Amino acid sequence: MDLIKTIAQKIFIPLSWHREGFAIKPTWAALEESQYWPKEKLLELQWKRLAHIIDEAYRYVPYYREKFDEHGIRPEDIKSPDDIKKLPILTKQDIRENIDRMISERFRGERLIPKKTGGSTGVPLKLFWSVAATTAKKAATMRHDAWTGYRLGEKLAILWGAEAEDATLRFKIYNKLTSRRIALDTLQMDETTTMAFINRLRKFGAKFLFGHAHSLYIFALFVKEHGLTDLPTESILSTAEVLTENERAEIERVLQAPLFDRYGCEELSIVASECEAHEGMHLHAEGLWVETDGADETTPADLIITDLTNEAMPLIRYRLEDMATVLKGDCPCGRTLPRLGKLYGRHTDFLYTPDGRMLSGISIMVNLAIEIPGIWQVQVVQDKLDHLLFRIVKTDKFGEYSLKQLAEAVPQFFGRGMTYDVEYVPELSRTPRGKYQFSICQIDKPGRMI
């Protein structure tokens, strides 16, 4: 029996929620019930929350009040789903240029939770959640995590970028009694570090493995190359990038565990996740209004999403710049939450270090795009094994300090044998589907892959 797991679930985790002001337990319980509601009842809940967030935005958010007035729209004019299309689309650039005017006047001086993302386009973005919205999103994450078999308090292994483990006694105690996880920094996946993590994983005994899609694939290739068959993994959660069917099959075959795919973003948190039926991804419908006009089971459409929970900084008709198909009919799992089918977006190429290690583009993106000031957009092109080209769309905040940080980041991620150049461009070109691609590899795959 795992005594620490029981104590964590019943005492330490609830105490940490209470200390942070998050009423997660009742919110989570409500989500466990609503996922099986009749579709009409779920739609009624969505519509009620949508009407409320639109009214809140008009009353208290200067940006939306101005936009509504420009289009001659009042909240009471929104009487049906078709009426929502009268409202303007919100873009990442709109958020960046109007962030102060997008925060609700009703929440001025209140505690807000800051969020920061590099985005799927390489555009750094900052925004804020209310405590209530954070509670709702954390509860939704826990519900969707549970579909993988994972339960709070259980041991967890994660593959993530630049998540250095804090060496302080406070962190060690917190991790021991609540989060109970070990991490592999996906920017440091060399042979020594990866094997050390595997040895820790064996000893730690975590049954659940969560990580970036391509980082999981790199990890599986390492396990395969070294003929390892004794990992404790029983369930895998993949997120942050589009995972190809071949990559998915290889991960499941090598790690001998089912994979659950997930779609989300820092701006909204959970958007959709696979359940145990593995037939599409269920939307977090209680917290999101998702428009997929023109989509069917084979034809994708743009995802336009309204956050139904965040009154502090509403995102109404937000274009994620991703596309997806939708699935009709009922899911075998019995949940009535709508489902996305195939996702199009979040594409990054693998990049390689001079010594032949493979790096996931998403792991590099979340560090470069977020941490270096003055970058509007960035694209990394690898044209030689030992050379990168950074195409940068810069702002007036980009300067010598930005270049210094880039100079420090390149050897940190790629090793000292990597050289690079910087090219300043007015804009980045798009793929045929209208997407930006953060990382592009123009070289053949080296013989060594990790």
XYZ file of C-alpha atoms in Angstrom:
450
model
C 0.000 0.000 0.000
C 1.239 3.473 -0.910
C 0.685 5.299 2.395
C 2.145 8.606 1.155
C -0.292 8.562 -1.769
C -3.243 8.259 0.607
C -1.937 11.007 2.893
C -1.231 13.261 -0.096
C -4.732 12.778 -1.491
C -6.568 13.305 1.785
C -4.398 15.861 3.590
C -1.462 17.544 1.878
C -2.973 18.259 -1.555
C -6.264 19.652 -0.161
C -4.243 21.793 2.246
C -2.173 23.201 -0.609
C -5.382 24.050 -2.513
C -6.818 25.793 0.527
C -3.631 27.790 1.073
C -3.729 29.003 -2.542
C -7.436 29.839 -2.372
C -8.509 27.248 -4.966
C -11.831 25.487 -4.265
C -10.924 22.599 -6.517
C -12.634 19.637 -4.867
C -16.271 20.772 -5.407
C -15.436 22.108 -8.887
C -13.868 18.805 -9.857
C -16.814 16.862 -8.453
C -19.216 18.953 -10.560
C -17.165 18.233 -13.707
C -17.205 14.503 -13.014
C -20.994 14.695 -13.066
C -21.512 17.106 -15.985
C -19.393 15.066 -18.422
C -22.302 12.586 -18.583
C -25.138 15.109 -18.762
C -27.626 15.019 -21.655
C -26.254 17.139 -24.500
C -29.106 19.617 -24.209
C -28.361 20.261 -20.541
C -24.660 20.758 -21.295
C -25.480 23.208 -24.083
C -27.769 25.118 -21.724
C -24.908 25.474 -19.230
C -22.541 26.655 -21.951
C -25.013 29.216 -23.246
C -25.673 30.603 -19.763
C -21.947 31.017 -19.125
C -21.356 32.477 -22.572
C -24.054 35.114 -22.089
C -22.560 35.985 -18.703
C -18.982 36.390 -19.957
C -20.157 38.569 -22.859
C -22.104 40.791 -20.474
C -19.125 41.012 -18.089
C -16.798 41.929 -20.947
C -19.032 44.741 -22.172
C -19.624 46.171 -18.703
C -16.113 46.040 -17.301
C -13.497 45.543 -20.044
C -12.564 48.712 -21.985
C -11.257 46.781 -24.996
C -14.487 44.846 -25.507
C -16.739 47.796 -24.755
C -14.996 49.679 -27.547
C -15.136 46.725 -29.961
C -18.817 46.061 -29.292
C -19.646 49.712 -29.840
C -17.610 49.801 -33.055
C -19.700 46.934 -34.428
C -22.976 48.300 -33.087
C -23.514 45.280 -30.827
C -24.906 45.046 -27.297
C -24.799 41.913 -25.128
C -28.577 41.510 -25.409
C -28.181 41.205 -29.189
C -26.469 37.831 -28.738
C -29.465 35.510 -28.627
C -28.246 32.444 -30.518
C -24.991 30.736 -31.541
C -25.228 32.397 -34.942
C -25.322 35.817 -33.256
C -21.911 35.171 -31.729
C -20.399 35.546 -35.171
C -21.355 39.218 -35.072
C -18.532 39.678 -32.555
C -15.022 40.298 -33.901
C -12.307 37.628 -33.852
C -9.631 38.094 -31.173
C -6.021 37.486 -32.279
C -2.756 37.069 -30.439
C -1.682 40.460 -31.737
C -4.855 42.032 -30.323
C -3.963 40.667 -26.899
C -0.370 41.848 -27.060
C -1.328 45.353 -28.133
C -4.217 45.802 -25.679
C -3.357 43.749 -22.607
C -3.915 46.589 -20.101
C -7.285 47.422 -21.650
C -8.334 43.760 -21.634
C -8.215 43.380 -17.852
C -11.618 43.811 -16.228
C -12.118 46.999 -14.213
C -13.917 44.846 -11.649
C -10.700 42.929 -10.992
C -8.346 45.886 -10.627
C -6.420 45.352 -7.408
C -7.568 41.739 -7.104
C -5.221 38.777 -7.071
C -4.596 37.641 -10.640
C -2.621 34.620 -11.826
C -0.114 35.589 -14.568
C 0.333 33.264 -17.541
C 3.056 33.404 -20.169
C 3.361 31.400 -23.360
C 5.491 31.159 -26.452
C 2.424 30.037 -28.377
C 2.263 27.619 -31.283
C 3.414 30.429 -33.582
C 6.516 31.469 -31.682
C 4.809 34.690 -30.545
C 5.343 35.353 -26.819
C 2.127 36.233 -25.035
C 1.195 37.334 -21.519
C -2.229 37.276 -19.883
C -3.968 36.853 -16.525
C -6.483 34.469 -14.937
C -8.767 35.100 -11.991
C -8.590 32.787 -8.974
C -11.985 31.327 -9.930
C -10.835 30.681 -13.509
C -7.625 29.080 -12.261
C -9.680 26.842 -9.993
C -11.917 25.795 -12.890
C -8.974 25.068 -15.171
C -7.054 23.094 -12.556
C -10.161 21.019 -11.823
C -10.666 20.348 -15.542
C -7.039 19.270 -15.882
C -7.455 16.843 -13.016
C -10.609 15.390 -14.550
C -8.908 14.874 -17.892
C -5.746 13.506 -16.241
C -7.908 10.902 -14.532
C -8.961 9.536 -17.935
C -5.413 8.218 -18.294
C -5.770 6.317 -15.026
C -3.673 8.848 -13.117
C -4.918 10.030 -9.729
C -3.613 12.868 -7.609
C -0.944 11.745 -5.194
C 0.387 9.024 -7.478
C 3.957 9.041 -8.687
C 4.533 10.811 -11.979
C 7.413 11.136 -14.462
C 7.441 14.097 -16.837
C 9.403 15.036 -19.936
C 9.366 18.803 -20.153
C 11.613 21.666 -21.197
C 13.872 23.449 -18.716
C 12.096 22.264 -15.595
C 15.061 22.169 -13.293
C 14.279 20.537 -10.000
C 14.635 22.890 -7.082
C 17.256 21.650 -4.637
C 15.806 23.499 -1.629
C 14.503 21.529 1.317
C 11.097 23.193 0.926
C 10.746 21.953 -2.655
C 11.873 18.444 -1.748
C 9.285 18.240 1.022
C 6.523 19.630 -1.222
C 7.408 17.203 -4.011
C 7.616 14.271 -1.627
C 4.175 14.934 -0.136
C 2.129 16.432 -2.988
C 3.318 16.466 -6.611
C 5.482 13.324 -6.214
C 7.188 13.592 -9.571
C 10.544 13.305 -11.241
C 11.453 15.275 -14.354
C 13.715 14.936 -17.363
C 14.654 18.292 -18.886
C 14.017 17.697 -22.583
C 16.694 20.229 -23.487
C 19.282 18.018 -21.819
C 18.406 14.620 -23.264
C 21.931 13.367 -23.845
C 22.840 9.747 -23.188
C 24.094 10.282 -19.640
C 21.156 12.418 -18.505
C 18.509 10.221 -20.128
C 19.957 6.995 -18.716
C 20.208 8.579 -15.282
C 16.531 9.534 -15.531
C 15.596 5.980 -16.546
C 17.456 4.590 -13.549
C 15.595 7.050 -11.310
C 12.328 6.059 -12.979
C 12.926 2.390 -12.256
C 13.698 3.102 -8.617
C 10.910 5.661 -8.226
C 8.331 3.378 -9.834
C 6.158 6.010 -11.527
C 3.516 4.303 -13.686
C 2.510 7.492 -15.485
C 4.616 9.330 -18.047
C 3.551 12.799 -19.244
C 5.376 14.961 -21.758
C 5.716 16.854 -25.023
C 4.702 14.673 -27.959
C 8.046 14.715 -29.759
C 10.020 14.450 -26.531
C 8.144 11.246 -25.765
C 9.085 9.986 -29.224
C 12.763 10.831 -28.668
C 12.593 9.057 -25.310
C 11.029 5.975 -26.903
C 13.783 5.873 -29.535
C 16.378 5.934 -26.747
C 14.634 3.096 -24.898
C 14.450 1.086 -28.127
C 18.094 1.722 -29.044
C 19.254 0.491 -25.641
C 16.939 -2.526 -25.573
C 15.242 -1.512 -22.315
C 12.131 -3.487 -21.416
C 11.722 -3.053 -17.675
C 10.237 0.445 -17.317
C 7.243 0.733 -14.958
C 5.203 2.888 -17.381
C 1.506 1.931 -17.620
C 0.029 5.085 -19.171
C 1.351 7.951 -21.309
C -0.009 11.476 -21.803
C 1.138 13.358 -24.894
C 0.632 17.094 -25.351
C 1.959 20.376 -26.797
C 2.552 19.137 -30.363
C 0.791 17.208 -33.089
C 1.816 13.571 -32.849
C 1.910 11.563 -36.063
C 0.290 8.133 -36.158
C 3.688 6.517 -36.781
C 5.236 8.288 -33.792
C 2.306 7.315 -31.610
C 2.506 3.679 -32.641
C 6.242 3.595 -31.944
C 5.856 5.152 -28.486
C 3.133 2.694 -27.494
C 5.013 -0.296 -28.910
C 8.338 0.535 -27.266
C 6.998 1.692 -23.888
C 4.248 -0.962 -23.896
C 1.583 1.409 -22.612
C -1.457 3.208 -24.079
C -1.019 6.832 -25.129
C -3.606 9.537 -24.409
C -3.333 12.606 -26.622
C -4.225 16.101 -25.385
C -4.735 19.524 -26.884
C -4.377 22.664 -24.811
C -2.573 25.970 -24.532
C -1.342 28.304 -21.813
C -4.016 30.877 -22.671
C -6.918 28.485 -22.052
C -5.389 25.435 -20.345
C -7.189 22.189 -21.249
C -9.041 22.333 -24.561
C -9.582 18.658 -25.374
C -8.300 15.242 -24.312
C -8.575 11.605 -25.275
C -10.549 9.301 -23.044
C -10.072 5.567 -22.617
C -11.937 4.887 -25.887
C -9.221 6.701 -27.883
C -11.755 7.942 -30.430
C -11.072 11.656 -30.750
C -10.561 14.218 -28.004
C -13.377 15.389 -25.719
C -13.671 19.160 -25.382
C -13.730 20.850 -21.987
C -17.189 22.074 -22.884
C -18.143 23.324 -19.414
C -15.370 25.919 -19.611
C -15.096 26.664 -23.328
C -17.341 27.615 -26.238
C -15.635 26.186 -29.333
C -16.561 27.228 -32.869
C -15.597 24.841 -35.673
C -17.635 26.219 -38.560
C -17.261 24.153 -41.715
C -15.576 21.203 -40.024
C -16.676 17.604 -40.292
C -14.965 14.251 -39.798
C -12.607 14.809 -42.724
C -12.586 18.576 -43.289
C -10.762 20.726 -40.708
C -11.738 24.254 -39.730
C -10.202 27.037 -37.658
C -10.689 26.750 -33.916
C -12.325 29.894 -32.502
C -12.677 29.621 -28.726
C -14.364 31.670 -26.000
C -13.198 31.126 -22.417
C -16.298 30.751 -20.233
C -14.479 30.985 -16.890
C -12.055 33.917 -16.910
C -13.948 37.108 -16.055
C -10.719 38.899 -15.122
C -9.388 38.916 -18.691
C -12.026 37.519 -21.040
C -10.975 35.865 -24.288
C -13.973 36.027 -26.625
C -13.819 34.395 -30.056
C -10.082 33.845 -29.721
C -8.363 32.418 -32.800
C -5.842 29.814 -31.714
C -4.370 29.520 -35.229
C -4.902 25.768 -35.138
C -7.387 23.688 -37.119
C -9.265 20.497 -36.326
C -11.862 18.091 -37.630
C -14.872 17.190 -35.485
C -16.443 13.824 -34.721
C -20.170 13.253 -34.745
C -22.131 10.689 -32.812
C -21.647 9.291 -29.337
C -18.362 8.203 -27.808
C -18.227 4.596 -26.529
C -17.061 5.919 -23.148
C -20.518 7.393 -22.477
C -19.363 10.988 -22.053
C -21.473 13.534 -23.903
C -18.737 16.151 -24.248
C -18.233 17.091 -27.948
C -15.148 15.677 -29.655
C -12.423 16.960 -31.908
C -10.989 14.535 -34.435
C -7.648 15.245 -36.061
C -5.690 18.329 -35.056
C -3.710 20.448 -37.506
C -1.143 22.801 -36.017
C 1.626 22.941 -33.409
C 4.131 21.694 -35.973
C 7.817 21.840 -35.187
C 10.682 19.883 -36.751
C 13.223 18.018 -34.683
C 16.564 19.798 -34.497
C 19.974 18.218 -33.830
C 23.074 19.052 -31.880
C 26.566 18.728 -33.431
C 27.084 15.562 -31.398
C 23.922 14.063 -32.924
C 21.398 14.534 -30.135
C 17.788 15.096 -31.204
C 15.876 18.023 -29.669
C 12.158 18.654 -29.821
C 11.332 22.022 -31.368
C 8.651 22.694 -28.756
C 11.168 22.386 -25.927
C 13.342 25.057 -27.525
C 10.415 27.298 -28.382
C 9.060 27.660 -24.876
C 12.435 28.908 -23.685
C 13.531 31.127 -26.579
C 10.195 32.730 -27.397
C 9.194 33.410 -23.809
C 12.434 34.302 -22.083
C 14.245 36.556 -24.555
C 12.834 40.098 -24.524
C 11.926 41.906 -27.709
C 11.053 38.870 -29.828
C 7.745 39.241 -31.635
C 8.210 36.007 -33.549
C 11.123 33.685 -34.119
C 11.865 30.796 -36.432
C 14.878 28.498 -36.070
C 16.254 26.965 -39.273
C 18.940 24.294 -39.102
C 20.812 24.300 -42.421
C 23.928 22.462 -41.204
C 24.588 20.103 -38.331
C 26.603 22.838 -36.630
C 24.707 25.920 -37.819
C 21.360 27.577 -37.072
C 19.668 30.588 -38.581
C 17.376 32.561 -36.281
C 14.796 34.540 -38.211
C 13.520 37.156 -35.799
C 10.672 39.622 -36.014
C 11.728 42.041 -33.300
C 10.113 44.798 -31.266
C 11.688 47.963 -29.935
C 12.571 46.046 -26.756
C 15.023 43.831 -28.646
C 18.601 44.943 -28.032
C 22.035 43.968 -26.780
C 20.614 42.191 -23.736
C 18.407 40.069 -26.022
C 21.419 39.113 -28.144
C 23.383 38.275 -25.001
C 20.630 35.936 -23.829
C 20.518 34.263 -27.239
C 24.297 33.828 -27.176
C 23.992 32.090 -23.817
C 21.016 29.954 -24.859
C 22.513 28.410 -27.998
C 25.417 26.577 -26.332
C 23.164 25.706 -23.400
C 20.689 23.919 -25.654
C 22.878 22.720 -28.527
C 26.379 22.515 -27.095
C 29.413 24.700 -27.789
C 29.940 23.258 -31.246
C 26.829 24.991 -32.592
C 27.192 28.254 -34.526
C 24.379 30.561 -35.569
C 23.398 33.712 -37.385
C 20.536 36.125 -36.822
C 18.381 37.480 -39.620
C 15.868 40.241 -38.857
C 12.738 39.946 -40.980
C 9.547 42.026 -41.161
C 7.401 38.895 -40.947
C 7.621 35.100 -41.074
C 6.233 33.135 -43.986
C 3.369 30.730 -43.409
C 2.858 27.108 -44.382
C 0.216 26.236 -47.024
C -2.277 25.839 -44.166
C -1.584 29.365 -42.951
C 0.526 28.323 -39.955
C 3.882 29.519 -38.737
C 6.465 26.794 -38.246
C 8.784 27.512 -35.349
C 11.584 25.056 -36.168
C 12.669 23.859 -39.609
C 15.302 21.186 -40.156
C 16.980 21.154 -43.583
C 19.596 18.501 -42.855
C 19.503 14.730 -42.988
C 19.015 12.979 -39.674
C 22.396 12.171 -38.089
C 23.212 8.568 -37.307
C 22.994 9.175 -33.583
C 19.602 10.343 -32.406
C 19.953 11.127 -28.692
